[in-house]
């Protein structure tokens, strides 16, 4: 080959990559519909007759006896068969927040489907915290579960129930349950007032437990070896106390919750400028949520939260003078070290859109040193993340299963990679599922709408179900993405 052509080859490959990425048509309404549908594939308990992911069946129908009368229902957290209250509650909070901020933008059918998805987990969370000063934090032994490749419908292992009660601390779990139930009560207020009131009362009880016995649930000996290292509270419990109080304040209008925030914010260090938001770190979410009070109601006692929210946004702007910046992959995806990177992209994208909404309503903007940032800039930034996930990336791959022409075929998900009970009614025992896990064949059951862990810092993605960090979908990745997709389905921004 001509040496000059060899020299120019990398340049032309970059041009080709750019053309391919920017020629992909994205249908946000379709993506929204599929992102909600995913939750039906995560259902535990009795599967209703109107189930749309038809390859799933009833599972874990014996959850609860001996502890509570009924712990059936809820969602499996990811690709395994464990039900974690901590992560399920965060998922529920984010779905409810999506409806609160963007529900009016959703097509009526998808709003209904989202409310159904929220209620499926909220009903379960209500049961986990129904008794005063007692909470179920997990169902399923993760060690046994992770050693057993069984589809949910075939589970025959011991379904251990991990619970805490006074005087055992459970501040982060109970605080997140309080937030979830309070946010859900807001989402359902105009649709089912009685249900909304019931949830709000339960949220108050969960918060009382969280605040009465301060401490992390994962430090309790009886719980620690069941929830760790998978769903430990690595970041402490303080942020969940403010997070729960903030949602209860918003839902109840009871002044005592706002007084709690003002009194304890500094002590609990909840308003710190920590540029992360997810199931274990609520700081950025707290700062954005409480900034609404400053922007719209001039609640100046909360100025520190607004300042921290602005600082968080500035860390996302590479050209800002922020002392620290959130990293991006070469292809433009928000990147943080750790597992399942897309959980960071979807949650931060959601916060960008929510903060853009708050700024727009108050005609506000942010000063990031030499850069002035307004709502339009934040929406463009959010769109780049959404578009990357849906296929405008260096691999030309959608990281949402069942969306686009190219998407992951070998996701880490037992129900998806083991033949369905509808196609293979015979029981597939614990170790018999290993051949499907180790197979290089595509998964036989398509978990439509599932957003996987995604690529790492080099934008590379190998379609390999054994690479759990990249190939496993989780409810807490999808939940904030629902709100982001609702916004762009209603108001697409044309920006390459």
XYZ file of C-alpha atoms in Angstrom, residues 207-447:
241
model
C -37.746 8.240 58.477
C -38.399 8.101 62.230
C -36.592 4.760 62.332
C -33.713 6.135 60.235
C -33.261 9.129 62.521
C -33.903 7.463 65.865
C -31.040 4.952 65.553
C -28.200 6.529 63.603
C -25.834 4.136 61.915
C -25.160 2.090 58.823
C -27.060 -1.131 58.249
C -24.032 -2.790 56.714
C -22.112 -2.482 59.984
C -24.570 -4.743 61.814
C -23.009 -8.199 62.176
C -26.157 -10.154 61.315
C -26.580 -8.131 58.126
C -23.025 -7.356 57.077
C -22.146 -10.722 55.608
C -25.380 -10.850 53.653
C -25.381 -7.409 52.058
C -21.635 -6.877 51.678
C -19.682 -6.467 49.522
C -22.516 -6.079 47.018
C -24.901 -3.527 48.533
C -22.911 -2.113 51.446
C -23.340 1.522 52.385
C -19.837 2.526 51.334
C -20.587 6.235 51.660
C -22.184 6.287 55.099
C -25.744 7.065 56.132
C -25.738 10.825 56.707
C -26.795 11.846 53.202
C -29.832 9.545 53.266
C -31.151 11.302 56.375
C -31.192 14.675 54.601
C -32.415 13.048 51.381
C -35.353 11.416 53.184
C -36.181 14.641 55.040
C -36.062 16.642 51.795
C -38.577 14.370 50.086
C -40.825 14.295 53.147
C -40.730 18.086 53.260
C -41.708 18.239 49.602
C -44.472 15.639 49.994
C -45.980 16.685 53.322
C -45.285 20.438 53.528
C -44.598 19.744 57.206
C -42.217 22.423 58.475
C -40.463 20.043 60.854
C -38.651 18.336 57.958
C -37.298 21.611 56.597
C -36.268 22.558 60.134
C -34.496 19.198 60.389
C -32.540 19.937 57.206
C -31.563 23.414 58.345
C -30.545 22.173 61.776
C -28.644 19.047 60.724
C -27.292 19.798 57.241
C -23.864 20.926 58.382
C -23.599 18.258 61.084
C -24.401 15.508 58.609
C -22.241 17.115 55.895
C -25.047 16.491 53.441
C -24.509 19.693 51.457
C -20.919 18.898 50.531
C -19.897 19.360 46.926
C -19.528 15.675 46.098
C -19.949 15.340 42.342
C -21.610 11.949 42.354
C -25.169 10.722 42.516
C -26.371 7.139 42.778
C -27.875 4.545 45.066
C -25.148 5.032 47.694
C -24.267 8.719 47.235
C -27.088 11.239 47.325
C -25.130 14.492 47.747
C -25.480 15.899 44.219
C -29.149 14.901 44.158
C -29.803 16.575 47.517
C -28.134 19.769 46.331
C -30.182 19.908 43.135
C -33.466 19.024 44.863
C -33.061 21.632 47.595
C -31.872 24.269 45.140
C -35.456 24.486 43.922
C -36.382 25.952 47.298
C -33.724 28.646 46.890
C -34.523 29.443 43.250
C -38.312 29.508 43.571
C -39.060 30.271 47.211
C -35.955 32.259 48.133
C -35.217 29.889 51.019
C -31.873 31.495 51.773
C -31.216 29.211 54.714
C -30.450 26.598 52.053
C -27.942 28.697 50.126
C -25.134 26.211 50.734
C -27.056 23.523 48.816
C -27.522 25.849 45.853
C -23.817 26.740 45.921
C -22.875 23.053 45.983
C -25.298 22.321 43.126
C -23.680 25.062 41.038
C -20.222 23.714 41.857
C -21.358 20.233 40.842
C -22.559 21.513 37.478
C -19.278 23.355 36.947
C -17.321 20.104 37.394
C -19.142 18.866 34.268
C -17.927 21.809 32.173
C -14.393 21.054 30.928
C -13.699 24.712 30.104
C -14.795 25.951 33.530
C -12.354 26.998 36.240
C -13.617 24.302 38.613
C -10.883 22.839 40.802
C -11.933 19.328 39.803
C -13.702 17.991 36.762
C -15.704 14.882 36.021
C -13.918 12.749 33.438
C -15.214 11.900 29.962
C -14.266 9.088 27.622
C -12.754 10.056 24.246
C -16.232 9.578 22.766
C -17.813 11.979 25.265
C -19.388 9.676 27.861
C -19.293 10.717 31.523
C -16.875 8.341 33.193
C -16.185 7.435 36.808
C -14.010 4.638 38.112
C -15.904 1.590 39.336
C -18.457 -0.850 38.055
C -21.342 -0.225 35.665
C -20.300 3.190 34.457
C -23.632 4.007 32.809
C -25.217 4.327 36.235
C -23.228 7.563 36.572
C -24.115 8.818 33.113
C -27.870 8.242 33.480
C -28.147 9.689 36.996
C -26.042 12.776 36.231
C -27.914 13.306 32.958
C -31.159 13.319 34.906
C -29.803 15.923 37.331
C -28.660 18.112 34.426
C -32.184 18.185 33.034
C -33.838 18.768 36.396
C -31.463 21.615 37.224
C -31.979 23.075 33.749
C -35.722 23.070 34.461
C -35.265 24.826 37.806
C -32.974 27.446 36.251
C -35.368 28.008 33.356
C -38.311 28.546 35.701
C -36.355 31.116 37.696
C -34.542 32.705 34.712
C -31.278 31.703 36.337
C -27.818 30.706 35.180
C -24.544 29.525 36.739
C -21.200 31.270 36.890
C -18.415 28.738 36.283
C -15.519 31.170 36.355
C -15.016 32.481 32.831
C -18.011 30.471 31.569
C -21.668 31.364 32.090
C -23.925 28.317 31.909
C -27.665 28.411 31.340
C -30.451 25.843 30.885
C -29.835 25.403 27.142
C -26.201 24.391 27.721
C -27.212 21.834 30.354
C -29.791 20.299 28.022
C -27.257 19.998 25.202
C -24.857 18.271 27.596
C -27.600 15.888 28.733
C -28.556 15.106 25.148
C -24.999 14.101 24.319
C -25.110 11.512 27.105
C -28.506 10.176 26.024
C -27.425 10.012 22.391
C -24.210 8.221 23.290
C -26.145 5.547 25.180
C -28.587 5.100 22.307
C -25.914 4.634 19.655
C -24.091 7.866 18.777
C -20.746 6.620 20.058
C -17.460 5.295 18.642
C -18.793 1.716 18.556
C -22.026 2.721 16.826
C -23.773 0.546 19.416
C -26.892 1.172 21.439
C -26.373 0.185 25.053
C -30.114 -0.302 25.455
C -31.092 -3.877 24.622
C -33.629 -4.131 21.812
C -33.104 -0.556 20.635
C -31.397 0.269 17.357
C -29.723 -1.998 14.856
C -26.772 -2.962 17.050
C -27.079 -3.638 20.773
C -25.664 -6.094 23.368
C -26.657 -9.704 22.692
C -24.982 -11.429 25.646
C -26.053 -9.534 28.731
C -25.348 -10.777 32.242
C -28.881 -11.680 33.286
C -30.072 -15.118 34.339
C -33.592 -14.783 32.999
C -32.255 -13.576 29.668
C -29.394 -16.019 28.989
C -31.112 -19.200 30.268
C -33.910 -20.607 28.067
C -37.314 -19.350 29.130
C -39.654 -21.500 31.194
C -42.128 -21.026 28.326
C -39.708 -22.687 25.877
C -38.042 -25.062 28.345
C -40.608 -25.956 31.022
C -38.335 -28.525 32.688
C -36.493 -27.269 35.758
C -32.934 -26.087 35.117
C -31.109 -26.719 38.383
C -28.487 -24.549 40.023
C -25.351 -25.851 38.336
C -27.141 -26.789 35.112
C -27.358 -23.108 34.170
C -23.572 -22.805 33.920
C -23.466 -24.059 30.341
C -25.667 -21.154 29.282
C -23.579 -18.652 31.224
C -20.351 -19.897 29.613
C -21.848 -20.136 26.130
C -20.812 -17.681 23.429
C -24.304 -17.765 21.912
C -26.567 -14.699 22.086
C -29.125 -14.684 24.893
C -32.334 -16.456 23.834
C -34.614 -14.001 25.681
C -34.345 -10.317 24.781
C -34.701 -8.102 27.847
